[in-house]
Amino acid sequence: MNWEDLSTVDLDKFDRETPVLLNIAAIEQHGPHLPVSVDSDIGEFFLKELNKKLGNGILTLPCVKVGCSEHHMDFTGSLTVTHEAFMNYVLGILESVLHHGFRNILILNSHGGNNAIGKVIAEKLGVKCGRNVRILFTAWWRAAAEQLAAISDSGKLGTGHACEFETSIMLLAQPQKVNLDRMPEGLQFEQAGKRYDAGLTGGNTVDYIRSMKRISGGSGVVGDATTASAEKGQLITNVVIEELSRILAEMKELP
């Protein structure tokens, strides 16, 4: 159920063990063929699918659309906030949820640039309130990494940003926003080496922090979007929703 669609009376009736999910996303460039709304569109699409599957067994908060996207600011249209501002804002939302007595929170990330600060937020809440609540943090591509690797045709380097996976999900969820005529051909990736290069399914042992313009060679795309399809978007969605549903079911039993 969408938190914002319910009245205070309706929300007060919910069991405080009901999992509450917050999606943190971004508004930033996704190459020439996708809109700047990709990360928030994908996050909201997954929330919608989870609500269809779980009904009143979950409460989904309004998506935090603008995230930490400083590494995309070479590209027109990207929006960003500082890590400090983002952390304080998200903490305020989640502390409000905790204030009302809810005990199980899953932070679901749909933007790579939120990974580090998202984990800090989860750690802050977990340490501060950990005796009484459960705070989980994951990204949709981490939650189903093994299954996603099996779906990919382009391999780890083909699934970075505005790539096979993100383009496929958008072709399923928001096809009217995809401009395939503008899609760059082939692999877009300024490779640094096996130790440093990774896609959405992982693969690196050292994080090498660069601007998106630098890592994409100026295209804004990291990976290979030419293998994307709506059918693949459905496969991706199926495994992500299944794994997230399992996480949400398991969290109430965590010690």
PDB file of C-alpha atoms in Angstrom:
ATOM      1  CA  MET A   1       0.000   0.000   0.000  1.00  0.00           C
ATOM      2  CA  ASN A   2       1.145   3.522  -0.760  1.00  0.00           C
ATOM      3  CA  TRP A   3       1.726   5.396   2.497  1.00  0.00           C
ATOM      4  CA  GLU A   4       0.668   8.733   0.972  1.00  0.00           C
ATOM      5  CA  ASP A   5      -2.685   7.386  -0.263  1.00  0.00           C
ATOM      6  CA  LEU A   6      -3.862   6.429   3.221  1.00  0.00           C
ATOM      7  CA  SER A   7      -5.447   8.531   5.952  1.00  0.00           C
ATOM      8  CA  THR A   8      -3.945   8.845   9.411  1.00  0.00           C
ATOM      9  CA  VAL A   9      -6.745   6.565  10.659  1.00  0.00           C
ATOM     10  CA  ASP A  10      -5.926   3.930   8.034  1.00  0.00           C
ATOM     11  CA  LEU A  11      -2.208   4.041   8.795  1.00  0.00           C
ATOM     12  CA  ASP A  12      -2.825   3.782  12.521  1.00  0.00           C
ATOM     13  CA  LYS A  13      -4.533   0.420  11.970  1.00  0.00           C
ATOM     14  CA  PHE A  14      -1.432  -1.157  10.437  1.00  0.00           C
ATOM     15  CA  ASP A  15       0.549  -3.690  12.423  1.00  0.00           C
ATOM     16  CA  ARG A  16       3.805  -1.946  13.342  1.00  0.00           C
ATOM     17  CA  GLU A  17       5.684  -5.044  12.118  1.00  0.00           C
ATOM     18  CA  THR A  18       4.546  -4.260   8.550  1.00  0.00           C
ATOM     19  CA  PRO A  19       7.653  -3.641   6.397  1.00  0.00           C
ATOM     20  CA  VAL A  20       8.038  -0.030   5.247  1.00  0.00           C
ATOM     21  CA  LEU A  21       9.994   0.503   2.035  1.00  0.00           C
ATOM     22  CA  LEU A  22      11.691   3.703   0.886  1.00  0.00           C
ATOM     23  CA  ASN A  23      13.105   4.006  -2.634  1.00  0.00           C
ATOM     24  CA  ILE A  24      16.029   6.410  -3.083  1.00  0.00           C
ATOM     25  CA  ALA A  25      16.642   7.355  -6.697  1.00  0.00           C
ATOM     26  CA  ALA A  26      18.004  10.123  -8.924  1.00  0.00           C
ATOM     27  CA  ILE A  27      17.208  12.571 -11.700  1.00  0.00           C
ATOM     28  CA  GLU A  28      20.233  12.476 -13.988  1.00  0.00           C
ATOM     29  CA  GLN A  29      21.304  11.890 -17.563  1.00  0.00           C
ATOM     30  CA  HIS A  30      20.977   8.397 -18.996  1.00  0.00           C
ATOM     31  CA  GLY A  31      22.595   8.820 -22.381  1.00  0.00           C
ATOM     32  CA  PRO A  32      20.886  10.143 -25.498  1.00  0.00           C
ATOM     33  CA  HIS A  33      18.174   7.463 -25.640  1.00  0.00           C
ATOM     34  CA  LEU A  34      16.708   7.561 -22.128  1.00  0.00           C
ATOM     35  CA  PRO A  35      15.120  10.319 -19.989  1.00  0.00           C
ATOM     36  CA  VAL A  36      16.681  11.790 -16.860  1.00  0.00           C
ATOM     37  CA  SER A  37      13.879  10.127 -14.862  1.00  0.00           C
ATOM     38  CA  VAL A  38      15.176   6.543 -15.357  1.00  0.00           C
ATOM     39  CA  ASP A  39      16.278   5.791 -11.790  1.00  0.00           C
ATOM     40  CA  SER A  40      13.108   7.176 -10.229  1.00  0.00           C
ATOM     41  CA  ASP A  41      10.923   5.546 -12.928  1.00  0.00           C
ATOM     42  CA  ILE A  42      12.494   2.151 -12.258  1.00  0.00           C
ATOM     43  CA  GLY A  43      12.245   2.568  -8.494  1.00  0.00           C
ATOM     44  CA  GLU A  44       8.589   3.579  -8.647  1.00  0.00           C
ATOM     45  CA  PHE A  45       7.838   0.770 -11.114  1.00  0.00           C
ATOM     46  CA  PHE A  46       9.263  -1.811  -8.725  1.00  0.00           C
ATOM     47  CA  LEU A  47       7.269  -0.306  -5.836  1.00  0.00           C
ATOM     48  CA  LYS A  48       4.119  -0.579  -7.935  1.00  0.00           C
ATOM     49  CA  GLU A  49       4.853  -4.230  -8.733  1.00  0.00           C
ATOM     50  CA  LEU A  50       5.560  -4.993  -5.072  1.00  0.00           C
ATOM     51  CA  ASN A  51       2.284  -3.364  -4.061  1.00  0.00           C
ATOM     52  CA  LYS A  52       0.423  -5.495  -6.605  1.00  0.00           C
ATOM     53  CA  LYS A  53       2.045  -8.641  -5.239  1.00  0.00           C
ATOM     54  CA  LEU A  54       1.951  -7.911  -1.496  1.00  0.00           C
ATOM     55  CA  GLY A  55      -1.025  -5.570  -1.057  1.00  0.00           C
ATOM     56  CA  ASN A  56      -1.446  -4.449   2.553  1.00  0.00           C
ATOM     57  CA  GLY A  57       1.537  -6.582   3.558  1.00  0.00           C
ATOM     58  CA  ILE A  58       3.831  -3.653   2.775  1.00  0.00           C
ATOM     59  CA  LEU A  59       3.836   0.136   3.083  1.00  0.00           C
ATOM     60  CA  THR A  60       5.724   2.062   0.399  1.00  0.00           C
ATOM     61  CA  LEU A  61       6.858   5.615   1.095  1.00  0.00           C
ATOM     62  CA  PRO A  62       7.049   8.376  -1.541  1.00  0.00           C
ATOM     63  CA  CYS A  63      10.167   7.952  -3.683  1.00  0.00           C
ATOM     64  CA  VAL A  64      13.101  10.280  -2.984  1.00  0.00           C
ATOM     65  CA  LYS A  65      13.682  11.276  -6.589  1.00  0.00           C
ATOM     66  CA  VAL A  66      16.735  13.547  -6.492  1.00  0.00           C
ATOM     67  CA  GLY A  67      19.858  11.926  -5.123  1.00  0.00           C
ATOM     68  CA  CYS A  68      23.641  12.227  -5.169  1.00  0.00           C
ATOM     69  CA  SER A  69      24.615  12.680  -8.816  1.00  0.00           C
ATOM     70  CA  GLU A  70      27.642  14.967  -8.776  1.00  0.00           C
ATOM     71  CA  HIS A  71      29.452  12.576 -11.135  1.00  0.00           C
ATOM     72  CA  HIS A  72      26.792  13.231 -13.803  1.00  0.00           C
ATOM     73  CA  MET A  73      26.882  17.023 -13.727  1.00  0.00           C
ATOM     74  CA  ASP A  74      28.877  17.271 -16.971  1.00  0.00           C
ATOM     75  CA  PHE A  75      25.602  16.384 -18.693  1.00  0.00           C
ATOM     76  CA  THR A  76      22.747  18.875 -19.010  1.00  0.00           C
ATOM     77  CA  GLY A  77      19.620  18.046 -17.014  1.00  0.00           C
ATOM     78  CA  SER A  78      21.259  16.156 -14.184  1.00  0.00           C
ATOM     79  CA  LEU A  79      20.224  17.236 -10.687  1.00  0.00           C
ATOM     80  CA  THR A  80      22.162  16.613  -7.497  1.00  0.00           C
ATOM     81  CA  VAL A  81      22.299  17.371  -3.798  1.00  0.00           C
ATOM     82  CA  THR A  82      25.170  17.046  -1.357  1.00  0.00           C
ATOM     83  CA  HIS A  83      25.657  13.851   0.614  1.00  0.00           C
ATOM     84  CA  GLU A  84      24.958  15.784   3.808  1.00  0.00           C
ATOM     85  CA  ALA A  85      21.675  17.241   2.560  1.00  0.00           C
ATOM     86  CA  PHE A  86      20.555  13.892   1.190  1.00  0.00           C
ATOM     87  CA  MET A  87      21.413  12.052   4.394  1.00  0.00           C
ATOM     88  CA  ASN A  88      19.618  14.530   6.624  1.00  0.00           C
ATOM     89  CA  TYR A  89      16.514  14.517   4.421  1.00  0.00           C
ATOM     90  CA  VAL A  90      16.261  10.719   4.224  1.00  0.00           C
ATOM     91  CA  LEU A  91      16.993  10.346   7.937  1.00  0.00           C
ATOM     92  CA  GLY A  92      14.168  12.785   8.657  1.00  0.00           C
ATOM     93  CA  ILE A  93      11.711  10.678   6.644  1.00  0.00           C
ATOM     94  CA  LEU A  94      12.748   7.403   8.237  1.00  0.00           C
ATOM     95  CA  GLU A  95      12.877   8.807  11.747  1.00  0.00           C
ATOM     96  CA  SER A  96       9.277   9.944  11.200  1.00  0.00           C
ATOM     97  CA  VAL A  97       8.347   6.360  10.313  1.00  0.00           C
ATOM     98  CA  LEU A  98      10.089   5.071  13.432  1.00  0.00           C
ATOM     99  CA  HIS A  99       8.365   7.748  15.536  1.00  0.00           C
ATOM    100  CA  HIS A 100       5.017   6.212  14.556  1.00  0.00           C
ATOM    101  CA  GLY A 101       6.142   2.839  15.838  1.00  0.00           C
ATOM    102  CA  PHE A 102       6.985   0.961  12.666  1.00  0.00           C
ATOM    103  CA  ARG A 103       9.935  -1.362  13.213  1.00  0.00           C
ATOM    104  CA  ASN A 104      10.952  -2.838   9.847  1.00  0.00           C
ATOM    105  CA  ILE A 105      12.436  -0.543   7.196  1.00  0.00           C
ATOM    106  CA  LEU A 106      13.960  -1.480   3.842  1.00  0.00           C
ATOM    107  CA  ILE A 107      15.835   1.235   1.944  1.00  0.00           C
ATOM    108  CA  LEU A 108      15.783   0.264  -1.745  1.00  0.00           C
ATOM    109  CA  ASN A 109      18.319   2.042  -3.906  1.00  0.00           C
ATOM    110  CA  SER A 110      17.854   2.514  -7.659  1.00  0.00           C
ATOM    111  CA  HIS A 111      20.869   4.800  -8.299  1.00  0.00           C
ATOM    112  CA  GLY A 112      24.499   3.739  -7.995  1.00  0.00           C
ATOM    113  CA  GLY A 113      25.596   7.140  -6.707  1.00  0.00           C
ATOM    114  CA  ASN A 114      23.445   6.647  -3.600  1.00  0.00           C
ATOM    115  CA  ASN A 115      25.171   3.420  -2.579  1.00  0.00           C
ATOM    116  CA  ALA A 116      27.733   4.842  -0.167  1.00  0.00           C
ATOM    117  CA  ILE A 117      25.518   7.416   1.545  1.00  0.00           C
ATOM    118  CA  GLY A 118      22.576   5.002   1.606  1.00  0.00           C
ATOM    119  CA  LYS A 119      24.616   2.525   3.602  1.00  0.00           C
ATOM    120  CA  VAL A 120      25.727   5.309   5.967  1.00  0.00           C
ATOM    121  CA  ILE A 121      22.067   6.220   6.528  1.00  0.00           C
ATOM    122  CA  ALA A 122      21.214   2.600   7.262  1.00  0.00           C
ATOM    123  CA  GLU A 123      24.174   2.284   9.636  1.00  0.00           C
ATOM    124  CA  LYS A 124      23.218   5.456  11.494  1.00  0.00           C
ATOM    125  CA  LEU A 125      19.654   4.266  12.030  1.00  0.00           C
ATOM    126  CA  GLY A 126      20.709   0.691  12.772  1.00  0.00           C
ATOM    127  CA  VAL A 127      23.218   1.710  15.430  1.00  0.00           C
ATOM    128  CA  LYS A 128      20.926   4.317  16.981  1.00  0.00           C
ATOM    129  CA  CYS A 129      17.761   2.213  17.020  1.00  0.00           C
ATOM    130  CA  GLY A 130      19.029  -1.304  16.371  1.00  0.00           C
ATOM    131  CA  ARG A 131      17.798  -2.853  19.614  1.00  0.00           C
ATOM    132  CA  ASN A 132      14.219  -2.146  18.682  1.00  0.00           C
ATOM    133  CA  VAL A 133      14.075  -2.016  14.874  1.00  0.00           C
ATOM    134  CA  ARG A 134      15.417  -3.708  11.743  1.00  0.00           C
ATOM    135  CA  ILE A 135      17.002  -1.508   9.074  1.00  0.00           C
ATOM    136  CA  LEU A 136      17.958  -3.109   5.742  1.00  0.00           C
ATOM    137  CA  PHE A 137      19.631  -1.527   2.726  1.00  0.00           C
ATOM    138  CA  THR A 138      20.023  -2.919  -0.778  1.00  0.00           C
ATOM    139  CA  ALA A 139      19.852  -1.938  -4.442  1.00  0.00           C
ATOM    140  CA  TRP A 140      17.566  -3.758  -6.847  1.00  0.00           C
ATOM    141  CA  TRP A 141      20.558  -5.087  -8.809  1.00  0.00           C
ATOM    142  CA  ARG A 142      22.233  -6.365  -5.619  1.00  0.00           C
ATOM    143  CA  ALA A 143      19.108  -8.090  -4.351  1.00  0.00           C
ATOM    144  CA  ALA A 144      18.965 -10.334  -7.435  1.00  0.00           C
ATOM    145  CA  ALA A 145      22.579 -10.206  -8.646  1.00  0.00           C
ATOM    146  CA  GLU A 146      22.976 -13.934  -9.336  1.00  0.00           C
ATOM    147  CA  GLN A 147      19.749 -14.206 -11.337  1.00  0.00           C
ATOM    148  CA  LEU A 148      20.462 -10.981 -13.246  1.00  0.00           C
ATOM    149  CA  ALA A 149      23.898 -12.218 -14.305  1.00  0.00           C
ATOM    150  CA  ALA A 150      22.194 -15.216 -15.913  1.00  0.00           C
ATOM    151  CA  ILE A 151      19.786 -12.972 -17.814  1.00  0.00           C
ATOM    152  CA  SER A 152      22.424 -10.641 -19.251  1.00  0.00           C
ATOM    153  CA  ASP A 153      23.672 -11.091 -22.820  1.00  0.00           C
ATOM    154  CA  SER A 154      26.304  -8.363 -22.569  1.00  0.00           C
ATOM    155  CA  GLY A 155      28.151  -9.481 -19.417  1.00  0.00           C
ATOM    156  CA  LYS A 156      29.276  -7.385 -16.462  1.00  0.00           C
ATOM    157  CA  LEU A 157      30.702  -4.574 -18.604  1.00  0.00           C
ATOM    158  CA  GLY A 158      27.450  -4.304 -20.545  1.00  0.00           C
ATOM    159  CA  THR A 159      25.344  -3.520 -17.497  1.00  0.00           C
ATOM    160  CA  GLY A 160      26.611  -0.278 -16.003  1.00  0.00           C
ATOM    161  CA  HIS A 161      24.425   2.760 -16.707  1.00  0.00           C
ATOM    162  CA  ALA A 162      21.707   3.426 -19.309  1.00  0.00           C
ATOM    163  CA  CYS A 163      22.632  -0.110 -20.285  1.00  0.00           C
ATOM    164  CA  GLU A 164      21.133  -3.463 -21.204  1.00  0.00           C
ATOM    165  CA  PHE A 165      19.280  -3.719 -17.879  1.00  0.00           C
ATOM    166  CA  GLU A 166      18.039  -0.157 -17.415  1.00  0.00           C
ATOM    167  CA  THR A 167      16.992   0.172 -21.055  1.00  0.00           C
ATOM    168  CA  SER A 168      15.139  -3.163 -20.887  1.00  0.00           C
ATOM    169  CA  ILE A 169      13.208  -2.152 -17.773  1.00  0.00           C
ATOM    170  CA  MET A 170      12.292   1.186 -19.339  1.00  0.00           C
ATOM    171  CA  LEU A 171      11.102  -0.570 -22.519  1.00  0.00           C
ATOM    172  CA  LEU A 172       8.730  -2.514 -20.278  1.00  0.00           C
ATOM    173  CA  ALA A 173       7.706   0.165 -17.781  1.00  0.00           C
ATOM    174  CA  GLN A 174       7.869   3.432 -19.756  1.00  0.00           C
ATOM    175  CA  PRO A 175       8.366   2.564 -23.466  1.00  0.00           C
ATOM    176  CA  GLN A 176       7.101   5.971 -24.600  1.00  0.00           C
ATOM    177  CA  LYS A 177      10.172   7.562 -22.960  1.00  0.00           C
ATOM    178  CA  VAL A 178      12.730   5.433 -24.846  1.00  0.00           C
ATOM    179  CA  ASN A 179      14.261   6.704 -28.105  1.00  0.00           C
ATOM    180  CA  LEU A 180      15.980   3.695 -29.651  1.00  0.00           C
ATOM    181  CA  ASP A 181      17.079   5.740 -32.676  1.00  0.00           C
ATOM    182  CA  ARG A 182      19.488   7.640 -30.412  1.00  0.00           C
ATOM    183  CA  MET A 183      20.959   4.590 -28.680  1.00  0.00           C
ATOM    184  CA  PRO A 184      24.763   4.349 -29.009  1.00  0.00           C
ATOM    185  CA  GLU A 185      25.984   1.233 -30.810  1.00  0.00           C
ATOM    186  CA  GLY A 186      28.139  -1.310 -29.036  1.00  0.00           C
ATOM    187  CA  LEU A 187      29.943  -1.266 -25.710  1.00  0.00           C
ATOM    188  CA  GLN A 188      30.399   2.155 -24.115  1.00  0.00           C
ATOM    189  CA  PHE A 189      33.062   1.828 -21.411  1.00  0.00           C
ATOM    190  CA  GLU A 190      36.469   3.385 -20.835  1.00  0.00           C
ATOM    191  CA  GLN A 191      37.975   0.294 -19.244  1.00  0.00           C
ATOM    192  CA  ALA A 192      40.642   0.569 -16.548  1.00  0.00           C
ATOM    193  CA  GLY A 193      41.242  -3.128 -15.883  1.00  0.00           C
ATOM    194  CA  LYS A 194      39.659  -6.212 -14.351  1.00  0.00           C
ATOM    195  CA  ARG A 195      40.352  -5.093 -10.794  1.00  0.00           C
ATOM    196  CA  TYR A 196      38.562  -1.757 -11.295  1.00  0.00           C
ATOM    197  CA  ASP A 197      35.774  -2.303 -13.835  1.00  0.00           C
ATOM    198  CA  ALA A 198      32.292  -3.443 -12.791  1.00  0.00           C
ATOM    199  CA  GLY A 199      28.691  -3.499 -13.890  1.00  0.00           C
ATOM    200  CA  LEU A 200      25.408  -3.733 -12.002  1.00  0.00           C
ATOM    201  CA  THR A 201      26.187  -7.361 -11.206  1.00  0.00           C
ATOM    202  CA  GLY A 202      29.541  -6.430  -9.648  1.00  0.00           C
ATOM    203  CA  GLY A 203      32.921  -7.797 -10.651  1.00  0.00           C
ATOM    204  CA  ASN A 204      35.511  -5.354  -9.269  1.00  0.00           C
ATOM    205  CA  THR A 205      37.655  -5.624  -6.153  1.00  0.00           C
ATOM    206  CA  VAL A 206      38.670  -1.930  -6.026  1.00  0.00           C
ATOM    207  CA  ASP A 207      36.323   1.028  -6.418  1.00  0.00           C
ATOM    208  CA  TYR A 208      37.696   3.502  -8.962  1.00  0.00           C
ATOM    209  CA  ILE A 209      35.743   6.748  -8.669  1.00  0.00           C
ATOM    210  CA  ARG A 210      35.462   8.742 -11.902  1.00  0.00           C
ATOM    211  CA  SER A 211      32.972  11.122 -13.482  1.00  0.00           C
ATOM    212  CA  MET A 212      30.352   9.547 -15.714  1.00  0.00           C
ATOM    213  CA  LYS A 213      31.666  11.540 -18.667  1.00  0.00           C
ATOM    214  CA  ARG A 214      35.085  10.007 -18.162  1.00  0.00           C
ATOM    215  CA  ILE A 215      33.986   6.425 -17.632  1.00  0.00           C
ATOM    216  CA  SER A 216      31.536   6.528 -20.561  1.00  0.00           C
ATOM    217  CA  GLY A 217      33.923   8.177 -22.998  1.00  0.00           C
ATOM    218  CA  GLY A 218      31.511  11.095 -23.266  1.00  0.00           C
ATOM    219  CA  SER A 219      28.436   9.095 -24.337  1.00  0.00           C
ATOM    220  CA  GLY A 220      26.726   9.064 -20.923  1.00  0.00           C
ATOM    221  CA  VAL A 221      26.214   5.315 -21.350  1.00  0.00           C
ATOM    222  CA  VAL A 222      28.245   2.682 -19.539  1.00  0.00           C
ATOM    223  CA  GLY A 223      27.576  -0.727 -21.041  1.00  0.00           C
ATOM    224  CA  ASP A 224      25.773  -2.025 -24.096  1.00  0.00           C
ATOM    225  CA  ALA A 225      22.121  -1.114 -24.520  1.00  0.00           C
ATOM    226  CA  THR A 226      21.752  -2.769 -27.934  1.00  0.00           C
ATOM    227  CA  THR A 227      20.806  -6.106 -26.344  1.00  0.00           C
ATOM    228  CA  ALA A 228      17.876  -4.561 -24.433  1.00  0.00           C
ATOM    229  CA  SER A 229      14.250  -5.591 -24.927  1.00  0.00           C
ATOM    230  CA  ALA A 230      10.901  -5.316 -23.160  1.00  0.00           C
ATOM    231  CA  GLU A 231      10.883  -9.115 -22.827  1.00  0.00           C
ATOM    232  CA  LYS A 232      14.191  -8.951 -20.987  1.00  0.00           C
ATOM    233  CA  GLY A 233      12.752  -6.136 -18.870  1.00  0.00           C
ATOM    234  CA  GLN A 234      10.009  -8.521 -17.761  1.00  0.00           C
ATOM    235  CA  LEU A 235      12.549 -11.214 -16.847  1.00  0.00           C
ATOM    236  CA  ILE A 236      14.529  -8.678 -14.833  1.00  0.00           C
ATOM    237  CA  THR A 237      11.395  -7.436 -13.092  1.00  0.00           C
ATOM    238  CA  ASN A 238      10.266 -10.956 -12.230  1.00  0.00           C
ATOM    239  CA  VAL A 239      13.493 -11.895 -10.447  1.00  0.00           C
ATOM    240  CA  VAL A 240      13.870  -8.530  -8.693  1.00  0.00           C
ATOM    241  CA  ILE A 241      10.308  -8.575  -7.348  1.00  0.00           C
ATOM    242  CA  GLU A 242      10.665 -12.189  -6.244  1.00  0.00           C
ATOM    243  CA  GLU A 243      13.881 -11.504  -4.332  1.00  0.00           C
ATOM    244  CA  LEU A 244      12.609  -8.291  -2.765  1.00  0.00           C
ATOM    245  CA  SER A 245       9.447 -10.107  -1.662  1.00  0.00           C
ATOM    246  CA  ARG A 246      11.590 -12.744   0.030  1.00  0.00           C
ATOM    247  CA  ILE A 247      13.673 -10.105   1.789  1.00  0.00           C
ATOM    248  CA  LEU A 248      10.548  -8.347   3.038  1.00  0.00           C
ATOM    249  CA  ALA A 249       9.124 -11.635   4.326  1.00  0.00           C
ATOM    250  CA  GLU A 250      12.382 -12.628   6.018  1.00  0.00           C
ATOM    251  CA  MET A 251      13.095  -9.316   7.724  1.00  0.00           C
ATOM    252  CA  LYS A 252      10.346  -9.768  10.320  1.00  0.00           C
ATOM    253  CA  GLU A 253      12.081 -12.919  11.524  1.00  0.00           C
ATOM    254  CA  LEU A 254      15.582 -11.455  11.723  1.00  0.00           C
ATOM    255  CA  PRO A 255      17.098 -11.530  15.231  1.00  0.00           C
TER     256      PRO A 255
END
